[in-house]
Coordinates of C-alpha atoms in Angstrom, one line a residue:
M1 CA -41.2 16.7 -2.0
L2 CA -39.4 14.7 0.8
G3 CA -42.7 14.2 2.6
F4 CA -44.3 12.9 -0.6
S5 CA -41.5 10.4 -1.2
R6 CA -41.8 9.3 2.4
R7 CA -45.5 8.6 2.0
I8 CA -44.7 6.5 -1.1
E9 CA -42.1 4.5 1.0
A10 CA -44.7 4.1 3.8
T11 CA -47.6 3.0 1.6
P12 CA -49.8 0.9 3.8
P13 CA -50.1 -2.8 3.1
G14 CA -53.6 -3.6 2.0
Q15 CA -54.2 -0.3 0.4
C16 CA -56.3 -0.3 -2.8
A17 CA -53.8 -0.6 -5.7
L18 CA -56.1 1.5 -7.9
A19 CA -56.2 4.4 -5.3
L20 CA -52.4 4.4 -5.2
Q21 CA -52.3 4.5 -9.0
L22 CA -54.7 7.4 -9.0
S23 CA -52.6 9.4 -6.6
L24 CA -49.4 8.9 -8.7
L25 CA -51.3 9.8 -11.9
E26 CA -52.6 13.0 -10.3
A27 CA -49.1 13.9 -9.2
S28 CA -47.8 13.3 -12.8
A29 CA -50.5 15.5 -14.2
L30 CA -49.3 18.4 -12.0
Q31 CA -45.8 18.0 -13.5
T32 CA -46.9 18.7 -17.1
C33 CA -45.2 21.6 -18.8
G34 CA -48.2 22.2 -21.0
K35 CA -46.3 22.0 -24.3
C36 CA -47.9 18.9 -25.8
V37 CA -51.7 18.2 -25.9
P38 CA -51.6 14.4 -25.0
C39 CA -49.9 15.2 -21.7
R40 CA -51.4 18.5 -20.9
D41 CA -55.0 17.6 -21.6
G42 CA -54.8 13.8 -21.6
L43 CA -53.5 13.2 -18.1
P44 CA -56.3 15.1 -16.3
Q45 CA -58.8 13.2 -18.4
L46 CA -57.1 10.0 -17.6
A47 CA -57.2 10.8 -13.9
R48 CA -60.9 11.7 -14.0
L49 CA -61.7 8.4 -15.6
L50 CA -59.5 6.4 -13.2
R51 CA -61.2 8.2 -10.3
R52 CA -64.6 7.0 -11.5
I53 CA -63.3 3.5 -11.3
V54 CA -61.7 4.0 -7.9
E55 CA -65.0 5.3 -6.5
C56 CA -66.8 2.3 -8.0
E57 CA -69.0 4.5 -10.3
A58 CA -67.7 3.2 -13.6
V59 CA -69.2 0.8 -16.1
P60 CA -67.3 -2.0 -18.0
E61 CA -66.9 0.3 -21.1
D62 CA -64.9 2.7 -19.0
L63 CA -62.1 0.1 -18.8
E64 CA -61.8 0.2 -22.6
R65 CA -61.9 4.0 -22.6
L66 CA -59.1 4.1 -20.0
K67 CA -56.9 1.7 -21.9
A68 CA -57.4 3.6 -25.2
L69 CA -56.7 7.0 -23.7
A70 CA -53.6 5.8 -21.9
E71 CA -52.2 4.2 -25.1
M72 CA -52.8 7.5 -27.0
I73 CA -51.0 9.5 -24.3
R74 CA -48.2 7.0 -24.2
S75 CA -47.6 7.2 -28.0
G76 CA -48.3 10.9 -28.4
S77 CA -46.5 12.6 -25.5
D78 CA -43.2 14.3 -26.2
C79 CA -41.4 13.5 -22.9
A80 CA -41.3 11.0 -20.1
I81 CA -43.8 12.9 -17.9
G82 CA -46.6 11.9 -20.2
Y83 CA -45.6 8.6 -21.6
D84 CA -44.3 7.2 -18.3
A85 CA -47.5 8.1 -16.4
A86 CA -49.6 6.5 -19.2
Q87 CA -47.4 3.4 -19.2
A88 CA -47.9 3.1 -15.4
V89 CA -51.7 3.0 -15.8
L90 CA -51.4 0.4 -18.6
D91 CA -49.1 -1.7 -16.5
G92 CA -51.5 -1.4 -13.6
M93 CA -54.4 -2.5 -15.7
T94 CA -52.4 -5.7 -16.5
R95 CA -51.0 -6.4 -13.0
F96 CA -54.2 -5.5 -11.1
A97 CA -56.7 -6.7 -13.7
D98 CA -58.9 -8.6 -11.1
E99 CA -59.0 -5.4 -9.0
Y100 CA -60.1 -3.3 -11.9
K101 CA -62.8 -5.8 -12.8
H102 CA -64.0 -6.0 -9.2
H103 CA -64.4 -2.3 -9.0
V104 CA -66.4 -2.1 -12.2
E105 CA -68.5 -5.2 -11.9
E106 CA -68.9 -5.6 -8.1
H107 CA -68.5 -1.9 -7.3
A108 CA -66.2 -2.6 -4.4
C109 CA -62.6 -3.3 -3.6
Q110 CA -61.6 -7.0 -3.5
K111 CA -61.9 -8.9 -0.3
G112 CA -58.8 -8.3 1.9
V113 CA -58.1 -4.8 0.8
A114 CA -57.8 -3.0 4.1
Q115 CA -55.0 -1.3 5.9
S116 CA -53.2 -3.4 8.5
V117 CA -50.2 -3.1 10.8
P118 CA -47.3 -2.9 8.4
C119 CA -44.6 -4.7 10.4
E120 CA -46.9 -7.6 11.3
T121 CA -48.2 -7.9 7.8
F122 CA -44.8 -8.0 6.1
C123 CA -43.3 -10.4 8.5
P124 CA -43.8 -13.9 7.0
A125 CA -44.5 -15.3 10.5
H126 CA -46.7 -12.3 11.5
V127 CA -44.9 -11.7 14.7
D128 CA -46.4 -9.2 17.1
V129 CA -43.6 -6.6 16.5
P130 CA -45.1 -3.6 18.3
G131 CA -45.9 -5.8 21.3
Y132 CA -42.4 -7.1 21.8
I133 CA -40.9 -3.7 21.2
A134 CA -43.0 -2.3 24.0
L135 CA -41.9 -5.1 26.3
V136 CA -38.3 -4.4 25.5
A137 CA -38.9 -0.8 26.3
E138 CA -40.2 -1.8 29.8
G139 CA -37.1 -3.9 30.4
R140 CA -39.0 -7.2 30.0
S141 CA -36.7 -8.9 27.5
A142 CA -37.7 -12.4 28.6
D143 CA -41.3 -11.6 28.0
A144 CA -40.4 -10.1 24.6
V145 CA -38.7 -13.4 23.7
A146 CA -41.8 -15.3 24.7
L147 CA -44.0 -13.1 22.7
I148 CA -41.8 -13.4 19.6
R149 CA -41.8 -17.2 20.1
K150 CA -45.7 -17.2 20.0
D151 CA -45.2 -17.0 16.2
N152 CA -41.5 -17.5 15.6
P153 CA -39.5 -20.1 17.6
F154 CA -36.2 -18.6 16.2
P155 CA -36.0 -15.2 17.9
T156 CA -32.2 -15.4 18.2
A157 CA -31.7 -16.4 14.6
C158 CA -33.9 -13.6 13.3
G159 CA -32.2 -11.2 15.6
Y160 CA -29.0 -12.0 13.9
V161 CA -29.7 -12.8 10.3
C162 CA -33.2 -11.8 9.3
E163 CA -33.6 -9.5 6.3
H164 CA -36.2 -7.6 8.3
P165 CA -39.1 -7.3 5.7
C166 CA -41.0 -5.9 8.7
E167 CA -39.2 -2.6 8.3
K168 CA -40.3 -2.3 4.6
R169 CA -43.4 0.0 5.2
C170 CA -42.8 1.1 8.8
R171 CA -44.9 4.2 9.4
R172 CA -42.1 5.9 11.3
T173 CA -40.7 6.5 7.8
L174 CA -43.2 9.3 7.6
I175 CA -41.3 11.1 10.4
D176 CA -37.7 10.0 10.0
A177 CA -36.7 6.4 9.2
P178 CA -37.9 2.8 9.9
I179 CA -37.4 1.4 13.3
N180 CA -34.5 -0.9 13.6
I181 CA -36.7 -3.9 14.5
R182 CA -34.1 -6.6 14.0
A183 CA -31.6 -4.9 16.3
I184 CA -34.2 -4.6 19.0
K185 CA -35.0 -8.4 18.7
K186 CA -31.3 -9.1 19.0
Y187 CA -31.0 -7.0 22.1
A188 CA -33.9 -8.9 23.7
C189 CA -32.2 -12.3 23.0
D190 CA -28.8 -11.0 24.2
Q191 CA -30.5 -10.0 27.5
A192 CA -32.5 -13.2 27.8
A193 CA -31.1 -16.2 26.0
A194 CA -33.9 -18.2 24.3
D195 CA -33.2 -21.5 26.1
T196 CA -33.5 -19.7 29.5
V197 CA -37.0 -18.4 28.6
P198 CA -39.6 -21.1 29.4
T199 CA -41.7 -22.3 26.5
P200 CA -45.5 -22.7 26.8
K201 CA -46.8 -25.8 28.5
R202 CA -47.5 -28.5 26.0
L203 CA -51.2 -29.4 25.4
P204 CA -52.4 -32.9 26.2
D205 CA -51.2 -35.7 23.9
T206 CA -53.4 -36.3 20.8
G207 CA -52.2 -39.7 20.0
C208 CA -51.2 -38.5 16.5
T209 CA -47.7 -38.8 15.0
V210 CA -46.2 -36.5 12.4
A211 CA -42.9 -37.1 10.6
V212 CA -40.8 -34.0 9.8
I213 CA -38.2 -34.5 7.2
G214 CA -35.5 -31.9 7.6
G215 CA -34.2 -30.0 10.6
G216 CA -33.8 -26.6 9.3
P217 CA -35.9 -23.5 10.2
A218 CA -39.1 -24.7 8.5
G219 CA -38.9 -28.2 9.9
L220 CA -38.0 -27.2 13.4
T221 CA -40.7 -24.5 13.4
C222 CA -43.3 -27.1 12.3
A223 CA -42.1 -29.6 14.9
Y224 CA -42.2 -27.0 17.6
F225 CA -45.8 -26.0 17.0
L226 CA -47.0 -29.5 16.4
A227 CA -45.4 -30.6 19.6
L228 CA -47.0 -27.8 21.6
M229 CA -50.3 -28.9 20.2
G230 CA -49.9 -32.3 21.7
H231 CA -48.8 -34.2 18.6
K232 CA -45.8 -36.6 18.6
V233 CA -43.1 -35.5 16.2
E234 CA -40.4 -37.8 14.6
L235 CA -37.8 -35.5 13.1
Y236 CA -35.3 -36.8 10.6
E237 CA -32.1 -34.8 9.7
E238 CA -29.4 -36.1 7.4
K239 CA -26.6 -34.1 8.9
K240 CA -24.7 -34.3 12.2
H241 CA -26.5 -31.2 13.7
L242 CA -29.9 -29.5 13.5
G243 CA -30.3 -26.0 12.0
G244 CA -30.2 -26.6 8.2
M245 CA -28.7 -23.6 6.3
M246 CA -28.6 -21.5 9.4
R247 CA -25.8 -23.8 10.5
Y248 CA -24.5 -25.0 7.1
G249 CA -24.9 -21.9 5.1
I250 CA -24.4 -18.9 7.4
P251 CA -20.9 -18.2 8.7
A252 CA -20.2 -18.1 12.4
Y253 CA -19.1 -14.5 12.3
R254 CA -22.7 -13.5 11.3
F255 CA -24.4 -16.1 13.6
P256 CA -22.4 -17.8 16.2
R257 CA -23.3 -21.5 16.5
E258 CA -23.8 -21.3 20.3
R259 CA -26.5 -18.7 19.7
L260 CA -28.3 -21.0 17.2
D261 CA -28.1 -23.8 19.7
E262 CA -30.1 -21.6 22.2
D263 CA -33.1 -21.6 19.8
V264 CA -32.8 -25.3 19.0
N265 CA -32.5 -26.2 22.7
A266 CA -35.6 -24.2 23.5
I267 CA -37.6 -25.9 20.7
L268 CA -36.6 -29.4 21.7
G269 CA -37.3 -28.4 25.4
V270 CA -41.0 -28.6 24.5
G271 CA -40.8 -32.4 24.5
N272 CA -42.5 -34.9 22.3
I273 CA -39.9 -34.4 19.6
T274 CA -37.7 -37.4 18.8
V275 CA -34.7 -36.3 16.7
H276 CA -32.9 -38.8 14.3
L277 CA -29.6 -37.3 13.2
E278 CA -27.6 -38.5 10.3
S279 CA -30.8 -40.1 9.0
P280 CA -31.4 -39.3 5.3
V281 CA -34.9 -40.2 4.1
G282 CA -35.1 -41.8 0.7
T283 CA -38.0 -43.2 -1.4
E284 CA -38.6 -46.3 0.6
E285 CA -38.5 -44.4 3.9
M286 CA -41.0 -41.9 2.6
K287 CA -43.4 -44.7 1.6
R288 CA -43.1 -46.1 5.2
L289 CA -43.5 -42.8 6.9
A290 CA -46.5 -41.7 4.8
S291 CA -48.3 -44.9 5.6
E292 CA -47.3 -45.3 9.3
C293 CA -47.6 -41.6 10.4
D294 CA -50.7 -39.5 10.4
A295 CA -48.9 -36.8 8.5
V296 CA -45.5 -36.0 6.9
F297 CA -43.9 -32.6 6.5
V298 CA -41.1 -32.4 4.0
S299 CA -38.7 -29.5 4.6
I300 CA -35.4 -30.7 3.2
G301 CA -34.2 -27.2 2.1
A302 CA -32.0 -26.5 -0.9
H303 CA -28.6 -27.9 -0.1
A304 CA -27.4 -28.8 -3.6
A305 CA -25.2 -26.4 -5.5
K306 CA -26.4 -24.9 -8.9
K307 CA -24.0 -25.9 -11.6
L308 CA -22.1 -23.1 -13.6
R309 CA -21.8 -24.6 -17.0
L310 CA -18.5 -23.2 -18.1
P311 CA -15.4 -24.9 -19.6
G312 CA -12.9 -25.9 -16.9
M313 CA -15.4 -26.1 -14.1
E314 CA -14.2 -29.7 -13.4
A315 CA -10.8 -28.4 -12.4
K316 CA -9.3 -29.0 -9.0
G317 CA -9.9 -25.9 -6.9
V318 CA -13.3 -25.1 -8.3
I319 CA -16.0 -25.6 -5.6
S320 CA -19.5 -24.3 -4.8
A321 CA -20.5 -22.0 -2.0
V322 CA -22.5 -24.9 -0.5
E323 CA -19.3 -26.9 -0.2
M324 CA -17.3 -24.0 1.2
L325 CA -19.8 -23.2 3.9
R326 CA -21.0 -26.7 4.8
D327 CA -17.8 -27.8 6.4
I328 CA -17.7 -24.7 8.6
G329 CA -21.1 -25.8 9.9
D330 CA -19.5 -28.9 11.4
G331 CA -16.6 -26.8 12.9
V332 CA -14.0 -27.5 10.1
Y333 CA -12.6 -24.1 9.0
P334 CA -10.6 -23.7 5.8
D335 CA -7.0 -22.5 5.5
Y336 CA -6.5 -20.2 2.5
R337 CA -3.2 -18.6 3.5
G338 CA -1.3 -17.5 0.4
K339 CA -4.1 -18.3 -1.9
K340 CA -6.0 -16.1 -4.5
I341 CA -9.7 -16.6 -4.3
A342 CA -12.4 -15.7 -6.9
V343 CA -16.1 -15.9 -5.9
I344 CA -18.7 -15.7 -8.6
G345 CA -22.1 -14.2 -7.6
G346 CA -23.7 -11.1 -6.1
G347 CA -26.1 -12.3 -3.4
N348 CA -25.7 -12.7 0.4
V349 CA -24.2 -16.2 0.0
A350 CA -21.5 -14.7 -2.2
M351 CA -20.8 -12.1 0.5
D352 CA -20.6 -14.9 3.0
C353 CA -18.0 -16.6 0.9
V354 CA -15.7 -13.7 0.3
R355 CA -15.8 -12.6 3.9
T356 CA -15.1 -16.2 5.0
A357 CA -12.1 -16.3 2.6
V358 CA -10.7 -13.2 4.1
R359 CA -10.9 -14.7 7.6
A360 CA -9.3 -17.9 6.3
G361 CA -6.2 -15.9 5.5
A362 CA -6.5 -15.6 1.7
E363 CA -3.8 -13.4 0.1
E364 CA -6.4 -11.9 -2.4
V365 CA -10.2 -12.1 -2.5
N366 CA -12.2 -11.1 -5.6
L367 CA -15.9 -11.1 -6.2
V368 CA -16.8 -11.5 -9.8
Y369 CA -20.3 -10.2 -10.8
R370 CA -21.8 -9.6 -14.3
R371 CA -23.9 -6.6 -13.2
R372 CA -23.1 -3.5 -11.2
I373 CA -22.8 -3.2 -7.4
E374 CA -26.3 -1.5 -7.2
D375 CA -27.8 -4.5 -9.0
M376 CA -26.5 -7.0 -6.4
T377 CA -29.2 -8.8 -4.4
A378 CA -27.0 -8.9 -1.3
L379 CA -27.9 -6.6 1.6
K380 CA -26.3 -3.2 1.3
E381 CA -24.5 -3.5 4.7
E382 CA -23.1 -6.9 3.7
I383 CA -21.6 -5.4 0.5
E384 CA -20.2 -2.5 2.4
S385 CA -18.6 -4.8 5.0
A386 CA -17.0 -7.0 2.4
I387 CA -15.4 -4.0 0.7
A388 CA -14.2 -2.6 4.1
E389 CA -12.5 -6.0 4.7
G390 CA -10.5 -5.8 1.5
V391 CA -12.7 -7.7 -1.0
E392 CA -12.2 -6.4 -4.6
M393 CA -15.5 -6.0 -6.4
L394 CA -15.0 -6.9 -10.1
T395 CA -18.4 -5.8 -11.5
L396 CA -19.6 -6.1 -15.1
K397 CA -17.4 -9.2 -15.6
A398 CA -19.0 -12.4 -16.9
P399 CA -17.0 -15.6 -16.2
L400 CA -16.1 -17.4 -19.4
S401 CA -14.0 -20.4 -18.4
V402 CA -11.5 -21.7 -15.9
E403 CA -7.9 -22.0 -16.9
M404 CA -6.1 -25.1 -15.7
D405 CA -2.5 -26.0 -15.3
E406 CA -0.8 -29.2 -16.4
S407 CA -2.1 -31.1 -13.4
G408 CA -5.7 -30.1 -13.9
A409 CA -5.7 -27.6 -11.0
C410 CA -7.4 -24.2 -11.3
R411 CA -4.9 -21.4 -12.4
A412 CA -7.1 -18.5 -13.5
L413 CA -10.6 -17.3 -14.2
L414 CA -11.2 -15.8 -17.7
M415 CA -13.8 -13.1 -17.8
Q416 CA -15.7 -11.2 -20.6
P417 CA -16.4 -7.5 -19.7
Q418 CA -20.1 -6.6 -19.9
M419 CA -22.1 -3.6 -20.6
I420 CA -25.3 -2.7 -18.7
S421 CA -28.4 -3.0 -21.0
A422 CA -32.2 -2.8 -21.1
Y423 CA -34.4 -3.8 -18.2
S424 CA -36.0 -7.2 -18.1
R425 CA -38.3 -8.3 -15.2
G426 CA -37.4 -5.3 -13.2
R427 CA -33.7 -5.7 -13.4
P428 CA -31.2 -4.3 -16.0
G429 CA -29.7 -6.9 -18.2
V430 CA -26.2 -7.1 -19.6
V431 CA -24.6 -7.7 -22.9
A432 CA -21.0 -8.5 -23.8
A433 CA -18.9 -5.4 -24.2
Q434 CA -16.5 -5.1 -27.1
K435 CA -13.5 -5.3 -24.9
P436 CA -10.8 -7.9 -24.6
V437 CA -11.2 -11.0 -22.4
E438 CA -9.6 -10.5 -18.9
R439 CA -7.6 -13.0 -16.9
L440 CA -7.8 -13.2 -13.1
E441 CA -5.3 -15.4 -11.4
A442 CA -7.1 -17.7 -8.9
D443 CA -6.1 -20.8 -6.9
L444 CA -9.7 -21.3 -5.9
V445 CA -12.9 -20.4 -7.7
V446 CA -16.2 -20.5 -5.8
A447 CA -19.5 -20.5 -7.5
A448 CA -22.1 -18.8 -5.4
I449 CA -25.0 -18.6 -7.9
G450 CA -27.7 -20.4 -5.9
Q451 CA -28.9 -23.7 -4.6
D452 CA -31.0 -26.6 -5.9
V453 CA -33.3 -29.1 -4.2
V454 CA -32.5 -32.8 -4.2
T455 CA -35.8 -33.9 -5.4
K456 CA -35.1 -37.3 -7.0
P457 CA -36.0 -39.7 -4.0
F458 CA -39.2 -37.8 -3.4
E459 CA -40.2 -37.7 -7.1
D460 CA -39.7 -41.4 -7.1
F461 CA -42.1 -41.6 -4.1
G462 CA -44.7 -39.7 -6.3
M463 CA -44.2 -36.0 -5.3
K464 CA -44.5 -33.6 -8.3
T465 CA -42.0 -30.8 -9.0
H466 CA -41.9 -27.7 -11.1
W467 CA -38.7 -25.8 -11.9
G468 CA -36.8 -27.8 -9.2
A469 CA -39.3 -27.2 -6.3
F470 CA -42.1 -29.4 -5.0
V471 CA -45.7 -28.5 -6.1
T472 CA -48.3 -27.9 -3.4
D473 CA -51.7 -26.3 -3.1
E474 CA -52.4 -23.2 -1.0
F475 CA -52.4 -25.2 2.2
L476 CA -48.9 -26.6 1.4
L477 CA -50.3 -30.0 0.7
A478 CA -48.3 -31.9 -1.8
E479 CA -50.2 -32.5 -5.1
G480 CA -51.7 -35.9 -5.2
F481 CA -51.5 -36.7 -1.4
T482 CA -53.8 -36.3 1.5
N483 CA -51.3 -36.3 4.4
V484 CA -47.9 -35.1 2.9
Y485 CA -47.1 -31.4 3.3
V486 CA -44.1 -29.4 2.0
G487 CA -42.6 -26.1 3.0
G488 CA -39.5 -24.0 3.1
D489 CA -36.8 -23.7 0.4
C490 CA -37.8 -27.0 -1.2
Q491 CA -41.2 -25.6 -1.9
S492 CA -40.6 -21.9 -2.5
G493 CA -37.0 -22.0 -3.8
P494 CA -34.0 -20.7 -1.8
T495 CA -35.2 -17.8 0.3
T496 CA -34.8 -16.4 3.8
V497 CA -34.9 -17.8 7.4
I498 CA -38.0 -15.9 8.3
K499 CA -40.0 -17.1 5.2
A500 CA -39.0 -20.7 6.1
V501 CA -40.2 -20.1 9.6
G502 CA -43.5 -18.7 8.3
A503 CA -43.9 -21.8 6.1
G504 CA -43.3 -24.2 9.0
K505 CA -45.9 -22.3 11.1
V506 CA -48.5 -22.5 8.4
A507 CA -47.8 -26.2 7.8
A508 CA -48.2 -27.0 11.5
R509 CA -51.5 -25.2 11.6
N510 CA -52.8 -26.9 8.5
I511 CA -51.7 -30.4 9.6
D512 CA -53.4 -29.8 13.0
E513 CA -56.6 -28.9 11.1
M514 CA -56.3 -31.9 8.8
L515 CA -56.0 -34.2 11.8
G516 CA -59.3 -32.9 13.1
F517 CA -58.1 -30.4 15.6
H518 CA -58.2 -26.6 16.0
H519 CA -55.7 -26.0 18.8
S520 CA -55.2 -22.6 20.3
L521 CA -51.7 -21.8 21.8
D522 CA -51.1 -19.2 24.5
C523 CA -47.7 -17.8 25.1
G524 CA -48.7 -16.4 28.5
V525 CA -47.6 -12.9 27.6
S526 CA -49.5 -9.9 26.1
A527 CA -48.3 -6.5 24.9
P528 CA -48.4 -3.7 27.3
E529 CA -50.8 -0.7 26.9
P530 CA -49.3 1.9 24.6
R531 CA -47.7 5.0 25.7
M532 CA -48.2 8.4 24.1
N533 CA -46.4 8.6 20.8
D534 CA -43.1 10.5 20.6
R535 CA -43.2 12.2 17.2
T536 CA -40.0 14.1 17.6
P537 CA -37.7 13.2 14.6
K538 CA -34.7 11.2 15.7
G539 CA -31.9 9.4 13.9
R540 CA -32.2 5.6 13.5
V541 CA -29.8 3.6 15.7
N542 CA -27.9 1.4 13.3
L543 CA -25.7 -1.5 14.5
V544 CA -22.0 -1.2 13.9
E545 CA -19.4 -3.9 13.5
R546 CA -16.1 -4.5 15.2
P547 CA -13.1 -2.6 13.6
V548 CA -12.0 -4.3 10.4
K549 CA -8.4 -4.8 11.5
F550 CA -9.7 -7.1 14.3
R551 CA -12.8 -8.8 12.8
K552 CA -11.3 -10.0 9.6
R553 CA -8.8 -12.1 11.5
D554 CA -11.3 -14.4 13.2
F555 CA -14.8 -15.9 13.0
N556 CA -16.1 -14.3 16.1
E557 CA -19.3 -12.3 16.0
V558 CA -18.9 -9.0 14.1
E559 CA -21.9 -7.0 15.1
I560 CA -22.0 -4.9 18.3
G561 CA -25.5 -4.8 19.8
M562 CA -27.3 -1.9 21.1
S563 CA -26.7 -0.4 24.5
H564 CA -29.5 0.1 27.0
E565 CA -29.8 3.8 26.1
E566 CA -29.8 3.1 22.4
V567 CA -32.6 0.5 22.6
Q568 CA -34.7 2.7 24.8
Q569 CA -34.5 5.5 22.2
E570 CA -35.2 3.0 19.3
C571 CA -38.2 1.5 21.1
G572 CA -39.5 4.9 21.9
R573 CA -39.8 5.7 18.2
C574 CA -42.5 3.0 17.7
L575 CA -45.8 4.5 16.9
R576 CA -47.8 1.5 18.2
C577 CA -49.8 1.0 14.9
D578 CA -51.4 -2.0 16.6
H579 CA -53.4 0.4 18.8
F580 CA -53.3 3.7 16.9
G581 CA -54.3 4.2 13.2
A582 CA -55.0 0.9 11.5
G583 CA -55.0 -1.1 14.7
A584 CA -58.1 0.9 15.9
A585 CA -59.8 1.1 12.5
C586 CA -63.3 -0.3 11.7
G587 CA -63.1 -4.1 11.9
G588 CA -60.2 -3.9 14.3
R589 CA -56.7 -5.1 14.0
I590 CA -56.0 -8.2 11.8
Q591 CA -55.1 -11.1 14.0
Y592 CA -52.9 -13.7 12.4
V593 CA -53.1 -17.3 13.7

């Protein structure tokens, strides 16, 4: 069954959802013990009916029959084999309602349902992953950086901190394990620093001016591509340095500031980008820029801390993760020697805070989270590293209030033990356990529960918001405007660097089209011809970190990159899906612009 589970893990992007449902249903039907009729006889009938729909031979009435039969099996089966399989069909009928309707009424899959190269498809910037892996394998790291930068001007940043969605459905999973794509990218940038690799030559000036508000990954990406297209860019950043949350939200031990500067220097090296630091943009400035410039791109990020509404949160010594990490971005490191720190949260930012507290000399560091470790949204490797560095994980504890001393300073965090409960929206919920309230001594409490967008000046300008984020259409055009675009965390909500990069790239392309152009950019590098696939199962090369006893004492880089031999083996595991399989299928490889 290992091979079957691997096939599920490597389900190709673009596969017909109904076909996948059918395969799972047929597998469930084979598991029946034969004891109860709804499962024994019902699942094969359900599978035959679903196959008619998948093969586009069904009529609208078949959808009603499918639903009725699935409901009968769900309610009549004795065990989970029957009712879980039926429930999966019912869930699919709701989630993929348009696909079901299209199969029955149009007798075809919906447009866009076709297999594609998984790593490129799942990368929000659609980087040519097989191409740059092949270049690294040939020892052409500078060319690899150039090819990455065709779609993503932050190769170094993503080599260090990307959450690598490109690895999600890697077809190498069918043989052994996904390729360590992020580590290969990091190796390329370690061999050829981004600011030493020439950027493409800028196209002739267009005479158009675009204002970019915010110098984070989305804003700098948009500015980079617009400048390459020949547009003049006026970039406004409210802080002392460019980089956004890459500088002010990611600790230096994960992403050294000098490495971020390599990406930023390369972007500004294109020319035609005028940077205005410490220049916040308010309502009046937005009015002026929207009228004077041909287009405006708002990418202000999410730099405001979410409020934890608990008694005592106004105490001295209670801060947000944003406050804690922001000063480090400007080179001001905290001194927590002799202090007891409590961090509330379970995401990557919470891990950044606890690991930072350790390095700042804290006597004791605790992470307080209301669910279990396996429910945390932080990367598994970040959790493991924090535990190794001495962070105590206090799970199933919900913060109740902050206890203050006579001077109004934080003294302790009171917590209510929790019990894991029923699932809601794909995650298990929690309820208060009938256990006594616990008291955790703390000199500093850090709330790492998320960030908000400062929308007020832009709302006064006329931009609409929903749930704290700006509202746009599918082209990232702000609702009610013809030349104001929005992208990044302020439009999608707090997310990852690579998603912000993807938003900046899309915005640049759409702004260029709106201005009446259709520029094509050439990075000057193409992927080498593929070698014969090596299908010998091999272990995945994972990066390791410096020993705990050394790394937890400083803010120096923690990861140890691949050696030449390791990167050669890892690159050799790539199956070159851009040329074999989906890349050579009818219609050819999907080319993302």
